Tab-separated table of C-alpha atoms in Angstrom:
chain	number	residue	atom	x	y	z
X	129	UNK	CA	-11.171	33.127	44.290
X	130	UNK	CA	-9.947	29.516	44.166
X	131	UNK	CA	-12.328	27.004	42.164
X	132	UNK	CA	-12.641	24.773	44.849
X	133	UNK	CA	-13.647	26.799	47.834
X	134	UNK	CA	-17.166	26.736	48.795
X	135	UNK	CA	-18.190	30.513	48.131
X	136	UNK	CA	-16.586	30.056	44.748
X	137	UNK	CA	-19.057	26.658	44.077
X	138	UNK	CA	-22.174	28.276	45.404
X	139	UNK	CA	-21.590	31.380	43.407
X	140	UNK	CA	-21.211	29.438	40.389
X	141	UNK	CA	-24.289	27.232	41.293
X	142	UNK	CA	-26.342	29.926	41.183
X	143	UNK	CA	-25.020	31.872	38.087
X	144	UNK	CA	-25.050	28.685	36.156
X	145	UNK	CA	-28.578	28.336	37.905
X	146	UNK	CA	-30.199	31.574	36.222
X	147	UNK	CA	-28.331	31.323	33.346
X	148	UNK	CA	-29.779	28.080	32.491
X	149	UNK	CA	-33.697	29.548	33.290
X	150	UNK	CA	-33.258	32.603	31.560
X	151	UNK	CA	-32.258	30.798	28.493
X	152	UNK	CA	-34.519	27.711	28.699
X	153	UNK	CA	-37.883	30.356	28.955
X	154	UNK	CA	-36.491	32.617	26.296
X	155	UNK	CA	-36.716	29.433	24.030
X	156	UNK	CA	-39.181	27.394	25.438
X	157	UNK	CA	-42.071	27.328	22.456
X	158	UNK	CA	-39.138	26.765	19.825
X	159	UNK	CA	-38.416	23.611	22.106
X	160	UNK	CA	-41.890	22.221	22.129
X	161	UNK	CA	-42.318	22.344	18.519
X	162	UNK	CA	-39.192	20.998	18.243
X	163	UNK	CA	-40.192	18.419	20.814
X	164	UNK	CA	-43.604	17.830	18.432
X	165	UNK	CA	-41.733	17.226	15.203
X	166	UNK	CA	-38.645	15.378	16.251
X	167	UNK	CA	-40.745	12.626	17.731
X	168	UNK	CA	-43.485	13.151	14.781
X	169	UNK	CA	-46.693	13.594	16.737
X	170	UNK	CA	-49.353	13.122	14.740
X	171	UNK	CA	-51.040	16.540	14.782
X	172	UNK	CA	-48.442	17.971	13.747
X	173	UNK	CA	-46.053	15.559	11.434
X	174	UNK	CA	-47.050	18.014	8.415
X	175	UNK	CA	-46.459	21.075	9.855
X	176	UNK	CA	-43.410	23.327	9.824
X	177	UNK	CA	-41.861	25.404	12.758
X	178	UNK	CA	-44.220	28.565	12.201
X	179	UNK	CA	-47.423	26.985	10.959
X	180	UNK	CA	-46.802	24.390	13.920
X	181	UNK	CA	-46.703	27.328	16.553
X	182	UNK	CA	-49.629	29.374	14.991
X	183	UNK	CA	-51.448	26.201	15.635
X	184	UNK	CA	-50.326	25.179	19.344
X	185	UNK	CA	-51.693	28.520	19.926
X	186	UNK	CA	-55.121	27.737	17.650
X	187	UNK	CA	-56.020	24.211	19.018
X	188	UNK	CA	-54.834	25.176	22.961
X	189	UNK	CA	-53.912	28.031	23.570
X	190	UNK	CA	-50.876	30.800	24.259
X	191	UNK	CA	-49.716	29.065	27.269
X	192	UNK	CA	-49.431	25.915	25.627
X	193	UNK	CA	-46.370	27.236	23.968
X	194	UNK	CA	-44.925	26.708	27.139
X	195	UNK	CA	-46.124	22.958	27.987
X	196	UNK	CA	-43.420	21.058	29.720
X	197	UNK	CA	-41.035	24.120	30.790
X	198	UNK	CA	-42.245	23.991	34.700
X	199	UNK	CA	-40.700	20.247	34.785
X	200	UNK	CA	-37.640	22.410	32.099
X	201	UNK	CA	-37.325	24.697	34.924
X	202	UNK	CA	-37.123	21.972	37.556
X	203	UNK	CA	-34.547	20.232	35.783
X	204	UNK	CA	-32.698	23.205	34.340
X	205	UNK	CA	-31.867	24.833	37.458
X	206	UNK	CA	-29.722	21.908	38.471
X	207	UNK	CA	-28.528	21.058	35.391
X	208	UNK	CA	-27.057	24.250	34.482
X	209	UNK	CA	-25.169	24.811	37.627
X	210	UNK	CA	-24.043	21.444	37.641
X	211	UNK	CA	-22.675	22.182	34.179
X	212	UNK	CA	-21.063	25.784	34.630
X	213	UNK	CA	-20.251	24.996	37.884
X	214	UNK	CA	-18.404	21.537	37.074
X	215	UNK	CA	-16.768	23.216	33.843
X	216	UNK	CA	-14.919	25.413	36.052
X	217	UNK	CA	-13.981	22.966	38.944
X	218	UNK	CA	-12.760	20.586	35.430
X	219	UNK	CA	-11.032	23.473	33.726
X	220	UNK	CA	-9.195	24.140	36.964
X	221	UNK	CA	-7.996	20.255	37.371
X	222	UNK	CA	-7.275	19.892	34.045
X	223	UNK	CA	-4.667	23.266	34.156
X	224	UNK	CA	-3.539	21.526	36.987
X	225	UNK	CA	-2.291	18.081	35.662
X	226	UNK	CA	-1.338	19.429	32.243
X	227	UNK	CA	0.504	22.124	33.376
X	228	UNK	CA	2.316	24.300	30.998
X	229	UNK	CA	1.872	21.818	27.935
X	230	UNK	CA	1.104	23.920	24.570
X	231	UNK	CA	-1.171	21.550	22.931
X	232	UNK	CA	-3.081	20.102	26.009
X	233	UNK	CA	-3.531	23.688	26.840
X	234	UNK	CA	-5.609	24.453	24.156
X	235	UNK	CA	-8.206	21.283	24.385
X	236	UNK	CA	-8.620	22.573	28.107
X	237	UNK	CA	-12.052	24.078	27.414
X	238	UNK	CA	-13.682	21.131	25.191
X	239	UNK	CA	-12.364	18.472	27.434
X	240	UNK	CA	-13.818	20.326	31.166
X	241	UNK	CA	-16.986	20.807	28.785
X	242	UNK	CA	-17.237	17.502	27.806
X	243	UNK	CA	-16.991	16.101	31.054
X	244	UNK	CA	-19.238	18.618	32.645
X	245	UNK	CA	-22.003	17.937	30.085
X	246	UNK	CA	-21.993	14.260	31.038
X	247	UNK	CA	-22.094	15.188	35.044
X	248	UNK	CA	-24.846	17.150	34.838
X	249	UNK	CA	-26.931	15.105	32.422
X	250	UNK	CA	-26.108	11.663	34.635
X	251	UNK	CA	-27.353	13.883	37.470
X	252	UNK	CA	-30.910	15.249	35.740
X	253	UNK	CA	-31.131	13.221	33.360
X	254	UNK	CA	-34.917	11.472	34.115
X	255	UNK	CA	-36.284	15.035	34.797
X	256	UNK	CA	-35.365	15.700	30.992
X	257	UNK	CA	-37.514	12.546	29.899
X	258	UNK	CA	-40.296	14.022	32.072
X	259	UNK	CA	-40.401	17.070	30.415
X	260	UNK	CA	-40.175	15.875	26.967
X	261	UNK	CA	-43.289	13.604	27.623
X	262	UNK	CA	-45.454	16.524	29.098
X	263	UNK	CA	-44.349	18.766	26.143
X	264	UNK	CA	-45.307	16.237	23.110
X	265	UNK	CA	-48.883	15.740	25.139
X	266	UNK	CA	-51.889	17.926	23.491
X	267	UNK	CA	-54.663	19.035	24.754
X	268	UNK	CA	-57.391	16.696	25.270
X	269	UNK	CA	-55.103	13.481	24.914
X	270	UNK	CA	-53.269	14.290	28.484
X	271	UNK	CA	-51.780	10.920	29.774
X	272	UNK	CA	-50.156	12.774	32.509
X	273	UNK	CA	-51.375	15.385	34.892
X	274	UNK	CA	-47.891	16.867	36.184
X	275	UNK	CA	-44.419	16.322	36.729
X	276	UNK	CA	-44.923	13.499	39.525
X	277	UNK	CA	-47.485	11.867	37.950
X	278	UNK	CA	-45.499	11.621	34.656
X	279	UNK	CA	-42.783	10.466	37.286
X	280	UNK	CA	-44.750	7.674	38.892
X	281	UNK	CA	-46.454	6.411	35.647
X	282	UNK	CA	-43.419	5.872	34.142
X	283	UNK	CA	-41.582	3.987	36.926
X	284	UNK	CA	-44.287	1.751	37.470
X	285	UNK	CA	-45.641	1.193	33.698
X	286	UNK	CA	-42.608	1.169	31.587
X	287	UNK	CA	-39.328	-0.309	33.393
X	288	UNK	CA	-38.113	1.227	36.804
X	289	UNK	CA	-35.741	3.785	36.422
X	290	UNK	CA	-34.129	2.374	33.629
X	291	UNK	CA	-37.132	3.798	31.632
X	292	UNK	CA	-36.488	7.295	32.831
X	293	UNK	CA	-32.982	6.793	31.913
X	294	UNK	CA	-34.319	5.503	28.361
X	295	UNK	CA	-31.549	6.869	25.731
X	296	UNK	CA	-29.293	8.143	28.061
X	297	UNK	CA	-26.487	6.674	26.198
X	298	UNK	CA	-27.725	8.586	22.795
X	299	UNK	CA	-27.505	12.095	24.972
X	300	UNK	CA	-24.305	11.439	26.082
X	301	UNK	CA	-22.904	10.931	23.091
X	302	UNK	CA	-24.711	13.832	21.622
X	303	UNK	CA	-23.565	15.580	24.797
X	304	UNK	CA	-19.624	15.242	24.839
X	305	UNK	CA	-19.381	16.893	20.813
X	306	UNK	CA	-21.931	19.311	22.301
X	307	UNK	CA	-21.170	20.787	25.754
X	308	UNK	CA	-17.104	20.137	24.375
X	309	UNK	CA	-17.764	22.443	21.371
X	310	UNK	CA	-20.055	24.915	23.078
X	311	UNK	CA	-17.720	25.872	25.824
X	312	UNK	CA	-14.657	25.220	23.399
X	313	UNK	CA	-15.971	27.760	20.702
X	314	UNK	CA	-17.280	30.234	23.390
X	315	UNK	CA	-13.894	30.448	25.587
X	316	UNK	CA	-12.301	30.954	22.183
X	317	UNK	CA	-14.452	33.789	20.794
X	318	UNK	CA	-14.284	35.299	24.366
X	319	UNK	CA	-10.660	34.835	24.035
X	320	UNK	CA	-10.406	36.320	20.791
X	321	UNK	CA	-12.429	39.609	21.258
X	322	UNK	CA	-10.200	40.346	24.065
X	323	UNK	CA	-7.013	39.977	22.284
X	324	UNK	CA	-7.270	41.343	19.045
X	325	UNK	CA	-10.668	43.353	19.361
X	326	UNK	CA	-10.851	45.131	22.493
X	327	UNK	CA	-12.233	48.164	21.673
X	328	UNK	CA	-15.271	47.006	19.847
X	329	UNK	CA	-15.977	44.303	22.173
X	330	UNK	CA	-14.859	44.634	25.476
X	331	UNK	CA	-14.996	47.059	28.769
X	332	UNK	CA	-12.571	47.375	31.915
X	333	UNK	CA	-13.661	45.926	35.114
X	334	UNK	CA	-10.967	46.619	37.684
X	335	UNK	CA	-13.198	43.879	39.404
X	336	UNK	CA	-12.138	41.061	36.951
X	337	UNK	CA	-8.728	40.350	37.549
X	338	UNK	CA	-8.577	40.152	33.631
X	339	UNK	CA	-9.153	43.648	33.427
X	340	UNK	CA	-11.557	43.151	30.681
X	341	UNK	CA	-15.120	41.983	30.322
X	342	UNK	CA	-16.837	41.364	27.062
X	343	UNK	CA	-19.682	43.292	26.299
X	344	UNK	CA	-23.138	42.448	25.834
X	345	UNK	CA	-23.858	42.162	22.294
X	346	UNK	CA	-19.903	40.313	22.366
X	347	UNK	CA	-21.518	37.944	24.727
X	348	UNK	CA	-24.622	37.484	22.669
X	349	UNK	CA	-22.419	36.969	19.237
X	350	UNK	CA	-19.702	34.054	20.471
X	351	UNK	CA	-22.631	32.221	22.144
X	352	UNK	CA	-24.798	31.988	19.384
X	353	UNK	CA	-21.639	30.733	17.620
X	354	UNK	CA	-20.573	28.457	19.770
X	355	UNK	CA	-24.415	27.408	19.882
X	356	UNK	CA	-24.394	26.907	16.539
X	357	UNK	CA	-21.371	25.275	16.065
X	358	UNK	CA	-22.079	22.449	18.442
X	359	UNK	CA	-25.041	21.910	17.541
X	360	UNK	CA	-24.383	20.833	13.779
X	361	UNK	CA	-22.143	18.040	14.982
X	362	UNK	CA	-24.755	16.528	17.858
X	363	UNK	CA	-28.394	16.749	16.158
X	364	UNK	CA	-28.658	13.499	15.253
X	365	UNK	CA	-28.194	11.967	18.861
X	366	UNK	CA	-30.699	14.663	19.759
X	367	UNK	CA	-33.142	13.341	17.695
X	368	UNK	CA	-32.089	9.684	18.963
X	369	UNK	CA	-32.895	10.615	22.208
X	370	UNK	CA	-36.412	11.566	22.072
X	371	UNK	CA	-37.382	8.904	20.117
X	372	UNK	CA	-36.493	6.888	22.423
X	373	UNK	CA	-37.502	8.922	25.684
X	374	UNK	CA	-41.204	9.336	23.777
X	375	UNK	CA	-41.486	5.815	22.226
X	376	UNK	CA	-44.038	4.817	24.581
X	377	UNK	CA	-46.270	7.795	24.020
X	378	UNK	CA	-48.008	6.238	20.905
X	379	UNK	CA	-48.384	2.693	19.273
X	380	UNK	CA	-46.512	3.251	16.548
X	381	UNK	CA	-43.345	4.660	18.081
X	382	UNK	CA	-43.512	1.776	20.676
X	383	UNK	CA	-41.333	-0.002	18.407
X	384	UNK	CA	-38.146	2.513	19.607
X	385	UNK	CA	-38.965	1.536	23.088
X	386	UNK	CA	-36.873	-1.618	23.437
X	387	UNK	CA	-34.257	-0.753	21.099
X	388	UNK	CA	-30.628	0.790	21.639
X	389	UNK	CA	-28.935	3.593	20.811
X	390	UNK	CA	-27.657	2.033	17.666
X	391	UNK	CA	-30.529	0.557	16.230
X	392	UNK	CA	-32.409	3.579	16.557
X	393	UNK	CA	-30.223	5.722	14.994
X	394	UNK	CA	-30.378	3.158	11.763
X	395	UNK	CA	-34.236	2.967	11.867
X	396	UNK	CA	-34.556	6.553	12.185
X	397	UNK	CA	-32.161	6.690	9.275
X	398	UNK	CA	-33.749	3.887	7.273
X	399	UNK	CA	-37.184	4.738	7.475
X	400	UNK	CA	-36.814	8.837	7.167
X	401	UNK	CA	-33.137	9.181	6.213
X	402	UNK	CA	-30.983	11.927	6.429
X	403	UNK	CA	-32.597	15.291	6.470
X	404	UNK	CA	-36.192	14.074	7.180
X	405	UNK	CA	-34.919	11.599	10.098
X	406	UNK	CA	-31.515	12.352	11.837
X	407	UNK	CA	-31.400	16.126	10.892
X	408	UNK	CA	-35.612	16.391	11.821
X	409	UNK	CA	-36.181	20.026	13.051
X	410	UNK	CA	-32.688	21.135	12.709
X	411	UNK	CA	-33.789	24.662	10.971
X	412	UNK	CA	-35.816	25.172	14.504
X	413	UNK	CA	-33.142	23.659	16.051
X	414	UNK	CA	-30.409	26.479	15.041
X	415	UNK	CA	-33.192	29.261	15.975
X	416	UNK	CA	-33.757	28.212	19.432
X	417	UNK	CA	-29.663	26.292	20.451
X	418	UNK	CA	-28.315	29.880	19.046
X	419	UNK	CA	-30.135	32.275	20.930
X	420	UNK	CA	-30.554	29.806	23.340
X	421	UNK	CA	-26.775	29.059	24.225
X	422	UNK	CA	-26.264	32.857	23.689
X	423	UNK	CA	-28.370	33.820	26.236
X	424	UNK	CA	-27.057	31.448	28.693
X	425	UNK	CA	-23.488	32.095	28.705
X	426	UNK	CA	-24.509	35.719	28.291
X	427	UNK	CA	-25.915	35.730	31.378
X	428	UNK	CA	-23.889	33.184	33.235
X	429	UNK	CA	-20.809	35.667	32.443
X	430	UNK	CA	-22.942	38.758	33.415
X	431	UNK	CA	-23.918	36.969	36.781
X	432	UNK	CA	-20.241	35.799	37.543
X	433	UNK	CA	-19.415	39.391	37.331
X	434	UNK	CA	-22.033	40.466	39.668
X	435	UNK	CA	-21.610	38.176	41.984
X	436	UNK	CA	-17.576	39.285	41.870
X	437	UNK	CA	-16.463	35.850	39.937
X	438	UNK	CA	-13.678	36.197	38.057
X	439	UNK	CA	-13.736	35.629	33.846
X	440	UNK	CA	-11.030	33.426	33.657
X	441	UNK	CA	-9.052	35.376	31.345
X	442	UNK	CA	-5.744	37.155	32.173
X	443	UNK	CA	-5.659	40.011	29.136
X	444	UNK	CA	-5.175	43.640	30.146
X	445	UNK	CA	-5.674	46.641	28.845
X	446	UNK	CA	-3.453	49.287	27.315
């Protein structure tokens, strides 16, 4: 099915769609604690990762594990099959104009990845700052009373739209390493299994035009990888980022409000330094970007091949 044709988009749309839900939910408390201590709210500055859960649970309740992920979901959706969807249409191009050259070749994958993080972060970008606001709210200290209202407030209080685009420039260069390395490290492990491990890792599918799938647990193992991998090299522009999307939530994080990219990332570094300011929440960060990534390109492959989408991949069997 060619990349460009409009069954081949919408398909992709909507595996890159429920790829991107599946694995937001499966994560989503790990992502509000992570939210919480990133952005050092002050119930729970002190805590860790499990002690900081057991008492989201304690001083809300269950379902405040979950704060923030309807406006995650709204913004997910989109994002994700922007992403997947925009990886593909890249990939394609980029095969395209480099043609049969060895070393281009290989720097295929990182490159569509790269570009397709940025397109689909431009795209959702202020739902993301949305989200991250109604997570770090607790209960009884609500400033906002939905996704809307968060939208509204913000607009009119803090800026325009440029304060719901508020360190954009810090997630996109978090983003290129990121969504370059995730999709690199995952088409490679894909890419590998099929090769040289076959029969431990993949299936036939006379469907795929590969004539080999990965399975499951394969699927699960390079994503969590790749997840991993990416993640090391773009944490500190993570933690840029919501600094600066929540500096208005308190008085004393105002201060990150009017700053850039830059000069956050030095006060972050100056006040906190190293491991307790630009690497914040990275031990909650590898449990929920390793499952997290595995899940979604688990099931973004499992839904291509439902949907009768093609791998990618030209290995056969035997």
């Amino acid at each position: 099915m060619d990349a460009y044709s409009s069954s081949f988009i919408l398909k992709s749309l909507l595996a890159g769609g429920v790829a991107g839900m599946c694995a937001k939910t499966t994560v989503a408390p790990l992502d509000r604690i992570k939210i919480l201590l990133q952005a050092h709210n002050k119930h729970y500055k002190h805590h860790g990762v499990f002690s900081g859960l057991r008492n989201i649970v304690a001083q809300e309740n269950f379902l405040a594990l979950y704060k923030g992920n309807g406006a995650q979901m709204v913004r997910i959706f989109p994002y994700a099959s922007t992403q997947f969807t925009s990886f593909e249409v890249y990939k394609k191009l980029l095969n395209n104009v480099w043609g049969d050259r060895r070393y281009l070749s290989k720097l295929t994958s990182a490159v569509a990845g790269s570009l397709a993080g940025v397109t689909a972060v431009f795209l959702t970008y202020p739902l993301d700052t949305i989200r991250a606001r109604l997570a770090f709210q607790v209960s009884g200290e609500h400033r906002y009373t939905g996704i809307v209202n968060a939208a509204v407030t913000i607009f009119q209080t803090e800026g325009g739209a440029r304060a719901l685009y508020r360190g954009f420039t810090a997630t996109v260069c978090g983003m290129i390493p990121y969504a370059g390395l995730s999709f690199y490290c995952f088409e490679q492990m894909k890419y590998f299994c099929m090769k040289y491990l076959p029969e431990y890792t993949c299936s036939t599918c006379e469907k795929n035009t590969g004539g080999l799938v990965l399975s499951i647990p394969a699927k699960l193992l390079s994503g969590g990888l790749a997840g991993a991998v990416a993640q090391s090299f773009s944490y500190p522009f993570d933690v840029t980022r919501r600094r600066m999307q929540l500096a208005w939530m308190t008085e004393e994080t105002r201060k990150f409000g009017d700053m850039g990219m830059a000069a956050t990332l030095r006060l972050i570094y100056r006040e906190n330094g190293v491991t307790r300011g630009l690497y914040r929440g990275m031990s909650i960060n590898y449990m929920r970007a390793i499952p997290m990534v595995a899940v979604s390109f688990s099931t973004y492959e499992i839904t291509k091949q439902v949907l009768g989408l093609d791998t990618g991949l030209r290995i056969k069997t035997g």
